[in-house]
Coordinates of C-alpha atoms in Angstrom, one line a residue:
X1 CA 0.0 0.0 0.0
X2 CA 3.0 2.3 0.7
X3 CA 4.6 1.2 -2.6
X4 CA 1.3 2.4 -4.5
X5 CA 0.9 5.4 -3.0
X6 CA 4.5 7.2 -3.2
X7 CA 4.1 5.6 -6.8
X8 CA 1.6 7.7 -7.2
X9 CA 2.3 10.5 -5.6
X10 CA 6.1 10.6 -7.1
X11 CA 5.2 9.0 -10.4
X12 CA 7.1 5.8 -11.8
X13 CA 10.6 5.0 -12.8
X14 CA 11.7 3.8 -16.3
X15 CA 10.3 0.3 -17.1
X16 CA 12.9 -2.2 -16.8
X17 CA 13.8 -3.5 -20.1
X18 CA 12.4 -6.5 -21.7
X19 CA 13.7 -9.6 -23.0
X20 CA 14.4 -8.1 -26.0
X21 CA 14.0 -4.4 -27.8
X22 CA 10.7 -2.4 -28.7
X23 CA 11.9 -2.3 -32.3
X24 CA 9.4 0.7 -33.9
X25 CA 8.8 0.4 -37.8
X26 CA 9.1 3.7 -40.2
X27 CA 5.6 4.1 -40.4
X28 CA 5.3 4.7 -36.7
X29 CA 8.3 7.1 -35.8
X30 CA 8.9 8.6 -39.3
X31 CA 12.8 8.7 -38.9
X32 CA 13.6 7.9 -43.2
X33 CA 17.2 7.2 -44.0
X34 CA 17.6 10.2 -45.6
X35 CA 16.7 12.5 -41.9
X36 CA 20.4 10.9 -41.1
X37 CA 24.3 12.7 -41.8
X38 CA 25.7 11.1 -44.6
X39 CA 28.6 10.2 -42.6
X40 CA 27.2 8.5 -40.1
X41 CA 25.2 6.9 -42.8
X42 CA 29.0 5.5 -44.0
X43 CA 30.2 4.7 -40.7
X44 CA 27.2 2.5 -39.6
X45 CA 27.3 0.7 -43.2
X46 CA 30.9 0.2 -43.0
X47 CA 30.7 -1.2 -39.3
X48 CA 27.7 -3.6 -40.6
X49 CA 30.0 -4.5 -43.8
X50 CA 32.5 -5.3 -41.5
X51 CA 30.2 -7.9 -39.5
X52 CA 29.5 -5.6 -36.6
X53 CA 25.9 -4.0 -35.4
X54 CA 25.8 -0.2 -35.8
X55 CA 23.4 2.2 -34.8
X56 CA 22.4 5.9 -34.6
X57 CA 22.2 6.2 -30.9
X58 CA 21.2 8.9 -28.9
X59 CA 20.1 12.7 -29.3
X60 CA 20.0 12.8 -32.7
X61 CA 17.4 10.3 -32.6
X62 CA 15.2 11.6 -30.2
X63 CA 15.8 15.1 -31.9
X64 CA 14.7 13.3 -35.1
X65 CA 11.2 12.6 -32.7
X66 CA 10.7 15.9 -31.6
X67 CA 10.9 17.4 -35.3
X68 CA 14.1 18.9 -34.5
X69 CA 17.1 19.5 -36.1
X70 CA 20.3 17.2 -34.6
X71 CA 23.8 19.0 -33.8
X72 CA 25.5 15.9 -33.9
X73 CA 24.8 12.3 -35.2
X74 CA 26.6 9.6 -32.8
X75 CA 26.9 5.9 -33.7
X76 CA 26.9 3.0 -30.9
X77 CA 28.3 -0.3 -32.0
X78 CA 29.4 -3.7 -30.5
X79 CA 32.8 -3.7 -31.9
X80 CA 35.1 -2.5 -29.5
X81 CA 37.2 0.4 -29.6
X82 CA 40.3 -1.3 -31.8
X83 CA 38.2 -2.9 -33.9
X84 CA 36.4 0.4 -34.8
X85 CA 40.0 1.4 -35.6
X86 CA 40.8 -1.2 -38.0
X87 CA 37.7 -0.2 -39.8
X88 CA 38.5 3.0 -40.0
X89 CA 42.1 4.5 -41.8
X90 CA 41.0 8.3 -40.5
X91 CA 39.9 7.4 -36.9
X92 CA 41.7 8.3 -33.6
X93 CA 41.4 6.5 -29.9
X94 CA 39.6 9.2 -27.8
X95 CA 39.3 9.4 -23.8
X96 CA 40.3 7.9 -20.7
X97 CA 37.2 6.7 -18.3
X98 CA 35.2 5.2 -21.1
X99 CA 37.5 5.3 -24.6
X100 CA 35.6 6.5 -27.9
X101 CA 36.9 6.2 -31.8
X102 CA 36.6 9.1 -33.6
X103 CA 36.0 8.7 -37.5
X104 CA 36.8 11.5 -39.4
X105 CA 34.8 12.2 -42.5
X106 CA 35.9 14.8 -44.7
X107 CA 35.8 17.7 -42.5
X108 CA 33.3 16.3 -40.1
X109 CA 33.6 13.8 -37.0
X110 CA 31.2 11.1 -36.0
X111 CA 31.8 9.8 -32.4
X112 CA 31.9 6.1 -32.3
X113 CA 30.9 4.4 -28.7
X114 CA 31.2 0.8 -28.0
X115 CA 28.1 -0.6 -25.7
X116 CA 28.7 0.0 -22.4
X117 CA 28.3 -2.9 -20.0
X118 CA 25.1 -2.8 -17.1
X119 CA 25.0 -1.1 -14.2
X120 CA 27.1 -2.0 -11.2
X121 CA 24.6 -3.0 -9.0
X122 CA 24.3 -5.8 -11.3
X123 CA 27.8 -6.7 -11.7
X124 CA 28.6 -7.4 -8.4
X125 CA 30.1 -10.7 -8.8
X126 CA 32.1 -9.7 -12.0
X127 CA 34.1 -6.7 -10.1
X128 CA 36.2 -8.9 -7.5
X129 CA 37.5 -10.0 -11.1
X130 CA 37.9 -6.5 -13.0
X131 CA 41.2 -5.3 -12.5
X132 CA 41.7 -1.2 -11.8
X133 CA 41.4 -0.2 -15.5
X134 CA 37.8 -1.3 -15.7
X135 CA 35.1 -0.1 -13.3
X136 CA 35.5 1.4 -9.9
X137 CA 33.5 3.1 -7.6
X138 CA 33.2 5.0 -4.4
X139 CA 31.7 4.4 -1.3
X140 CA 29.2 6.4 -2.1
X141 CA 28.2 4.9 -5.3
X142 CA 29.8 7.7 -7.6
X143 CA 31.0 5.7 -10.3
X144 CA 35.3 6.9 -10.7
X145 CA 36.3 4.7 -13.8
X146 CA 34.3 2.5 -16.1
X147 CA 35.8 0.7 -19.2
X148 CA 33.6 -2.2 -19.3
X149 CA 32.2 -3.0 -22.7
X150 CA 28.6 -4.8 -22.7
X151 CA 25.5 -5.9 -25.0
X152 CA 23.2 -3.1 -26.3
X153 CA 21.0 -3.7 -23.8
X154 CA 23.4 -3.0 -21.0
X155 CA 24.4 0.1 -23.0
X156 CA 20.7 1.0 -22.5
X157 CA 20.1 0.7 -19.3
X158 CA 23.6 2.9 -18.4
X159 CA 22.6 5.7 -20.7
X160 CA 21.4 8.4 -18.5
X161 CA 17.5 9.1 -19.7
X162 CA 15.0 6.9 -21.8
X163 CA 14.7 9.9 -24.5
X164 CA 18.6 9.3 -25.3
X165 CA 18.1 5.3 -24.9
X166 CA 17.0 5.5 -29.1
X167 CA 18.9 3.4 -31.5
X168 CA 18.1 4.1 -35.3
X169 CA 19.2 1.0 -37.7
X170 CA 19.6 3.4 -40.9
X171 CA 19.6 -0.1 -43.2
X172 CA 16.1 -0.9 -42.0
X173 CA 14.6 2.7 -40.5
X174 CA 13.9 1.2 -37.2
X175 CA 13.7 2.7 -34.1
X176 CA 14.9 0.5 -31.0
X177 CA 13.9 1.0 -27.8
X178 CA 14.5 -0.5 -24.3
X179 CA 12.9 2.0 -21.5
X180 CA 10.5 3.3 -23.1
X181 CA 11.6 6.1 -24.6
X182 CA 9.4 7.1 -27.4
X183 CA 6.5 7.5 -25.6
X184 CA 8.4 10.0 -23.0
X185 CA 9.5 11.5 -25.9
X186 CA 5.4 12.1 -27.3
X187 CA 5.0 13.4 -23.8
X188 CA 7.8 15.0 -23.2
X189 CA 8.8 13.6 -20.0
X190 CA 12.0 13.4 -18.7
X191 CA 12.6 10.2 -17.0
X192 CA 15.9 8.9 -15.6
X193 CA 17.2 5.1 -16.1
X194 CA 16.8 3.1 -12.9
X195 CA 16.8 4.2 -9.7
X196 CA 16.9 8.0 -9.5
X197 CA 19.0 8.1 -6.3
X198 CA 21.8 5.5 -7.1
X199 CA 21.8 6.8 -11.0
X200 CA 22.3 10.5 -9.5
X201 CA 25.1 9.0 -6.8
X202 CA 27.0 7.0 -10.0
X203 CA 27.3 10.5 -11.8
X204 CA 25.9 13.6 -10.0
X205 CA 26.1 15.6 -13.1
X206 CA 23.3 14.0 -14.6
X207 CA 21.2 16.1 -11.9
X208 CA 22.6 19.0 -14.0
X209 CA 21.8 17.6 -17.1
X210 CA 18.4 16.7 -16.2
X211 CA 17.9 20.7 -16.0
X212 CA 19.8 21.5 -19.3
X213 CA 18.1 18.7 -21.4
X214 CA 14.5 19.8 -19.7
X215 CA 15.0 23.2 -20.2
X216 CA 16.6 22.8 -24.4
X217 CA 13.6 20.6 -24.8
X218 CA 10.8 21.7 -22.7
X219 CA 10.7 19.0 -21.2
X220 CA 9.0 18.7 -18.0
X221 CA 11.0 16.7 -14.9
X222 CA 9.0 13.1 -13.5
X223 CA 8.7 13.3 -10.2
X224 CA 10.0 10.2 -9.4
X225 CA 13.2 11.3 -11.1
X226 CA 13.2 14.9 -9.2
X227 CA 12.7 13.6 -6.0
X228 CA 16.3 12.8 -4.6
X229 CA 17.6 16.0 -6.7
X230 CA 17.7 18.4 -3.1
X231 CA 18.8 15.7 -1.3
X232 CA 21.9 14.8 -3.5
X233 CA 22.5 18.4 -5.0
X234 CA 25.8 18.9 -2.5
X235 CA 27.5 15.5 -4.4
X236 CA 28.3 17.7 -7.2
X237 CA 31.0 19.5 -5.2
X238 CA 33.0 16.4 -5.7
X239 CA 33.1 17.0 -9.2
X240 CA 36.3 17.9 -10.8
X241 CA 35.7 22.0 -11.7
X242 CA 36.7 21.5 -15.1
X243 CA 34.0 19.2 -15.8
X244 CA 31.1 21.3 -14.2
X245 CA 32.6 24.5 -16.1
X246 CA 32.5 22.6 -19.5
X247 CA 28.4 21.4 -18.4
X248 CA 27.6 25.0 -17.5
X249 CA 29.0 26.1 -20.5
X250 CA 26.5 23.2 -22.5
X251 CA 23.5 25.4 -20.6
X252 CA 24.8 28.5 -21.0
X253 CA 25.7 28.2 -24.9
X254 CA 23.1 25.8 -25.6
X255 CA 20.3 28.5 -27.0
X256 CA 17.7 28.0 -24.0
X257 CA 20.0 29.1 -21.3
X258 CA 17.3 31.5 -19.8
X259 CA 15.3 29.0 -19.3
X260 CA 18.0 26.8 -17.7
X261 CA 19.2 28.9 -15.0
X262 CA 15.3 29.2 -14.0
X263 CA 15.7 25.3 -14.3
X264 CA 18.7 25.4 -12.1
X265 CA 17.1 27.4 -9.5
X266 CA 13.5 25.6 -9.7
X267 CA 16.0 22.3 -8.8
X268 CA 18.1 23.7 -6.2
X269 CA 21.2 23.3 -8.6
X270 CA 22.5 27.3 -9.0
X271 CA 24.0 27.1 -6.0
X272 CA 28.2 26.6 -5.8
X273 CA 27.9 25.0 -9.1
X274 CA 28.8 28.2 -11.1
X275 CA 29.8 30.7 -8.2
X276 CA 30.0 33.9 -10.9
X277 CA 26.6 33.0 -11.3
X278 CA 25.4 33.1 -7.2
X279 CA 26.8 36.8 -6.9
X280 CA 24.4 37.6 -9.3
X281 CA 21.7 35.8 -8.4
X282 CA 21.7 36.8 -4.6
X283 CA 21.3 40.5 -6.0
X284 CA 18.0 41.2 -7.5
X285 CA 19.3 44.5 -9.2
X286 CA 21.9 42.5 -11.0
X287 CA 19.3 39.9 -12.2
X288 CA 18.3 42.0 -15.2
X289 CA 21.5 42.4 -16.4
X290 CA 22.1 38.7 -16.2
X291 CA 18.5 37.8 -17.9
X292 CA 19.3 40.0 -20.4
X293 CA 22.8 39.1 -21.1
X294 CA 21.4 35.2 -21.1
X295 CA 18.1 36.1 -23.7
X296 CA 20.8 37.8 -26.1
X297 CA 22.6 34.9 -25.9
X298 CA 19.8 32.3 -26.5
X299 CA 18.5 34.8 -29.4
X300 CA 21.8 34.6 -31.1
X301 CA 21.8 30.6 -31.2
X302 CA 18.9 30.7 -32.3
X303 CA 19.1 32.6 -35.4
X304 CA 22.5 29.8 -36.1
X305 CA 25.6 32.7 -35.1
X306 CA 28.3 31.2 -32.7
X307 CA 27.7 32.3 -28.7
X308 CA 31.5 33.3 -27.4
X309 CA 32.1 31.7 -23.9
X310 CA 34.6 34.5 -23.3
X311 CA 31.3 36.7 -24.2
X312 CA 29.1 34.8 -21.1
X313 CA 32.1 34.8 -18.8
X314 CA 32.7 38.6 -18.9
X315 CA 28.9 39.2 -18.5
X316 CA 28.9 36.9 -15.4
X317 CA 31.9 38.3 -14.0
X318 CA 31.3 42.1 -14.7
X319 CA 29.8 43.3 -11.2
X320 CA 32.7 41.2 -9.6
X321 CA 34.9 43.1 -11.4
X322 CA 33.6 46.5 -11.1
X323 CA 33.7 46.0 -7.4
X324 CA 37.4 44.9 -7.4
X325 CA 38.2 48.4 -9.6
X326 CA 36.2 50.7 -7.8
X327 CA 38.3 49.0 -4.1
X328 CA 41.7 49.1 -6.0
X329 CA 40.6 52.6 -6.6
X330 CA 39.6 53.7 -3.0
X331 CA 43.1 52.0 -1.7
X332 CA 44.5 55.3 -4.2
X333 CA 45.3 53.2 -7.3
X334 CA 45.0 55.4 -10.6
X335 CA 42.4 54.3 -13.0
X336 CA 44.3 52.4 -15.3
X337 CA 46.2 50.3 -13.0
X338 CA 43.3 49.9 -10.7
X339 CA 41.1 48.5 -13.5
X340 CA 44.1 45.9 -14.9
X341 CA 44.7 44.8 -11.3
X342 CA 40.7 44.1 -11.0
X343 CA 40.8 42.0 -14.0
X344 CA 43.2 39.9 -13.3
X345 CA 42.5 39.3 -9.3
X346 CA 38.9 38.5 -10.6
X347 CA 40.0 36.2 -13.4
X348 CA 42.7 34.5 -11.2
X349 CA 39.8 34.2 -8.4
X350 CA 37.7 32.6 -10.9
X351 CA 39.9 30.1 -12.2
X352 CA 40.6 28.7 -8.6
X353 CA 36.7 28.3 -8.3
X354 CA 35.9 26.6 -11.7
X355 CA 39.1 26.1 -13.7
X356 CA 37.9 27.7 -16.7
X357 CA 40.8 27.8 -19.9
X358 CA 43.3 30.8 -19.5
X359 CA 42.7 31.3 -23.5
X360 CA 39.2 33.7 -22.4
X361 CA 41.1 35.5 -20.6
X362 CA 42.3 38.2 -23.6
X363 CA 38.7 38.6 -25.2
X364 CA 36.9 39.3 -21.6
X365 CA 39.6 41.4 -20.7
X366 CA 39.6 43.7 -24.1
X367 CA 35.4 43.5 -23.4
X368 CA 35.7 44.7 -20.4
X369 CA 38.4 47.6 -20.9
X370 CA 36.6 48.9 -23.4
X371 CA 33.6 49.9 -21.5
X372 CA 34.9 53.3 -20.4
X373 CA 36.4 54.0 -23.4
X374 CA 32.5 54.2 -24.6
X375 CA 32.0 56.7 -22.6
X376 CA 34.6 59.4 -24.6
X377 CA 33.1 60.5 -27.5
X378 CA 35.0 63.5 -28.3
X379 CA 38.0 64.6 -30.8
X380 CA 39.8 61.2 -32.3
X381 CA 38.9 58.4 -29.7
X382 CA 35.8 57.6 -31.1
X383 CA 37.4 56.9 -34.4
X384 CA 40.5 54.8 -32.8
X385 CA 37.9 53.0 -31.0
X386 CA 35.8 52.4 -34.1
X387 CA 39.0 50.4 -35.5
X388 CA 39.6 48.4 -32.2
X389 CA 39.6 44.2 -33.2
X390 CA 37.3 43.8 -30.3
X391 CA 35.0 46.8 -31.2
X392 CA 32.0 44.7 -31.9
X393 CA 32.0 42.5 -28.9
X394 CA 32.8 45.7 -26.4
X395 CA 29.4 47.2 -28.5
X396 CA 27.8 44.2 -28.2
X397 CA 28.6 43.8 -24.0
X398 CA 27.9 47.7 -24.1
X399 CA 24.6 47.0 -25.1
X400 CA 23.2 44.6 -23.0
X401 CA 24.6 46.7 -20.0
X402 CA 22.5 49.7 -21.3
X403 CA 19.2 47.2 -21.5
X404 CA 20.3 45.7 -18.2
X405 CA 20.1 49.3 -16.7
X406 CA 24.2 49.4 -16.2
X407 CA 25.2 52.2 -18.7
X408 CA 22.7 54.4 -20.1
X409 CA 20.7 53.7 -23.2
X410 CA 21.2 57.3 -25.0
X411 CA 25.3 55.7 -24.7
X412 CA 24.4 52.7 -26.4
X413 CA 22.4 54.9 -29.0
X414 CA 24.8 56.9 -29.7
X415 CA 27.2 54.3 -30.5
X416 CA 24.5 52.5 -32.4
X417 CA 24.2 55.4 -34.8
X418 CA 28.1 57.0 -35.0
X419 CA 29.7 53.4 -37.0
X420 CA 27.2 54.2 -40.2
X421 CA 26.6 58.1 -40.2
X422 CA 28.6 60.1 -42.8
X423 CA 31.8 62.1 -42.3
X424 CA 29.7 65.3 -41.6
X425 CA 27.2 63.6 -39.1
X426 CA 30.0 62.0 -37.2
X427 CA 31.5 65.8 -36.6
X428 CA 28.3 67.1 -35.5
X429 CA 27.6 63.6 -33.0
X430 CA 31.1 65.0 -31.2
X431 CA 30.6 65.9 -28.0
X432 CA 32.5 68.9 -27.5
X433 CA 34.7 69.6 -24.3
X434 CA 33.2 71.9 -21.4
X435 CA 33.4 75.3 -21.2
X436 CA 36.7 75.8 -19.4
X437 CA 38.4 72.4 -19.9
X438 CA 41.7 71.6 -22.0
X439 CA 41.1 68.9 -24.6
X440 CA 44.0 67.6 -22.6
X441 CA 42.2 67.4 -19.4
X442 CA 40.0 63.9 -19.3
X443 CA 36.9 65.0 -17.0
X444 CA 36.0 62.3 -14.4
X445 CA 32.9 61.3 -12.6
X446 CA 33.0 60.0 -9.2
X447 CA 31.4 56.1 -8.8
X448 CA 28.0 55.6 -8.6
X449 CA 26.2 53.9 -5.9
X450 CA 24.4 50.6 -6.9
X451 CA 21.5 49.4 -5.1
X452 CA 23.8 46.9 -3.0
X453 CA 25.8 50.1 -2.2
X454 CA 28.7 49.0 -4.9
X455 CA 30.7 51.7 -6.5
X456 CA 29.7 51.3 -10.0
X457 CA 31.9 52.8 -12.9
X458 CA 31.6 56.1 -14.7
X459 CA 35.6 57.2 -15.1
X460 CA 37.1 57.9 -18.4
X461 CA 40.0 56.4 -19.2
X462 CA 42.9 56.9 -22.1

């Protein structure tokens, strides 16, 4: 009676598999051979050529589902890793934990994964026999190394929801299924393999990526698979920072990354998991900035231009960064100095946190010291600035600070119009210097309070 009633209450888990696949028929899913990359059309035919099973696993089959369009196109096969190799001339060995062949086609890559073998709760009896290059695991069931090749039906039941548990046979247009997948995917649920709270322990991450894939698809959560989330949501400090910067980036960049952070937050997740994020998150009069910085971002993906992580990372870290200038500035610094010594404490800061690539840190620093250099808009700095490499990504930051109510929108107007007007409009635009002050003289503005009582910045700089 307790079984059926937090069943119903917290829904259902996925459906253990069967003895065998659901395998779905064209007419039913609508996935034609011709939906699928070309390459991975030749990779799966050459793996079947070659006496092995082949599939088109994944995301690009439930994308296929949903009507959407697929970034990638992944194959799943039961030849192992070397044998992938001898298959392919242009292919290279790829990975540590679990190893992956990558088959290069012309200029494009198709990621080649052997099956994975079942979970470890049902391999008890075959780790006292796995040596340390195969599958280990913590005390706490977080899964540390896993090398262990299986049948596709293990492979299945270790992917991490039943929506990415598709294989496509491009030979037959067939759609196979183990958990149930296609029918989450009609209803767009979200369901996790298994047990939520020992799938979540295995690999915490997949807590964050039940909020990225829900949010990208509109997906909404089951309950069943929600339910531990709060409880297990401090596991992912164990994560390696470089591996939660790179799935932060995935939300961030992904095109829906508004909608993720109000994931993120609706789970419990924001929290330590992207720190920049949290000082801006904590502030209500910095949440603007942030929405709009994030609905730029999503619109740009959208409309199929490139979304700079440098871009994101300097919009996350601005108010950090202003903070750190306007202090360096109150301990007697002069601007300049102040400003470079802000950048890189913040940066340095940063990189402790999350360990995010030292190879941002020239774009978000340009962004960022270019801001007051917006602000002079008399004799030739306009036109020096006009020529600057990073001129359209400091007018870009420049205005989403002016929507976000941190620079003011007759600034980012006037830079809007000055790059297109004539000679003789530009000479008019000019703002000319004070009554009283040398064109030598650079006038200076004191820091504006913010709501939180920061010092926000308003000084001109050379």
């Amino acid at each position: 009676m307790i079984r059926r009633l937090i069943k119903k209450v917290f829904g259902k888990p996925a459906r253990p598999a069967a003895s065998g696949p659901r395998i779905i028929p064209l007419g039913s899913h609508g996935i034609r051979r011709e939906h699928i990359n070309p390459c991975a059309l030749k990779t799966t035919r050459a793996l079947s050529e070659a006496g092995y099973s082949a599939f088109v696993v994944g995301g690009a089959v439930r994308d296929l589902l949903l009507g959407l369009e697929p970034k990638d196109f992944d194959v799943a096969t039961n030849a192992t890793p070397e044998q992938v190799r001898q298959v392919f001339r242009r292919s290279r060995l790829i990975g540590r934990r679990f190893q992956i062949v990558h088959v290069y086609c012309g200029s494009e890559t198709i990621e080649v994964t052997t099956y994975r073998a079942a979970a470890p709760e049902k391999e008890a009896e075959r780790e006292a026999e796995e040596d340390d290059d195969t599958r280990v695991a913590a005390a706490d069931g977080m899964l540390l190394r896993d090398n262990v090749f299986g049948s596709q039906e293990e492979d299945a039941e270790r992917r991490d929801f039943t929506v990415n548990a598709l294989y496509y046979d491009p030979d037959k247009e067939e759609v196979w299924e183990w958990h149930g997948g296609v029918e989450d995917a009609k209803k767009k649920v979200l369901r996790i393999i298994g047990d939520p709270n020992q799938r979540f322990r295995e690999d915490p991450v997949r807590m964050l990526r039940a909020a990225r894939f829900a949010a990208k698809l509109d997906f909404h959560i089951d309950p069943a698979t929600r339910a531990p989330i709060a409880e297990l949501a401090s596991m992912l400090e164990r994560i390696p920072s470089a591996r939660l910067f790179d799935e932060m980036m995935k939300l961030l960049l992904s095109g829906h990354a508004e909608r993720g952070v109000r994931q993120l937050r609706a789970e419990g997740l924001h929290h330590g998991i992207l720190p920049m994020l949290d000082t801006i998150l904590d502030h209500p009069e910095r949440q603007k900035f942030l929405h709009v910085a994030l609905h730029d971002t999503d619109e740009r993906v959208r409309h199929g231009h490139s979304a700079s992580p440098a871009f994101m990372l300097a919009s996350l870290l601005w108010f950090d960064m202003q903070a750190a200038w306007a202090r360096n500035r109150s301990r007697g610094q002069s601007d300049q100095p102040a400003l470079y010594d802000a950048m890189d404490d913040v940066l340095e800061r940063q990189r402790d946190l999350l360990a995010f690539p030292r190879r941002f840190d020239g774009t978000i620093k340009e962004i960022w010291s270019l801001q007051p250099r917006f602000e002079q808009r008399s004799g030739a700095r306009p036109f020096r600035l006009l020529s600057h490499p990073r001129f359209r990504a400091g007018y870009d930051f420049l205005l989403i600070r002016a929507k976000g109510g941190d620079a003011a929108q007759e600034l980012a107007d006037w830079w809007t119009r000055f790059p297109d007007a004539s000679d003789s409009e530009r000479e008019a635009m000019l703002i000319k210097p004070q009554p009283g002050e040398s064109k030598s003289k650079r006038r200076k503005r004191g820091p504006r309070k913010t709501a939180d009582g920061e010092a926000a910045i308003e000084v001109k700089l050379g």
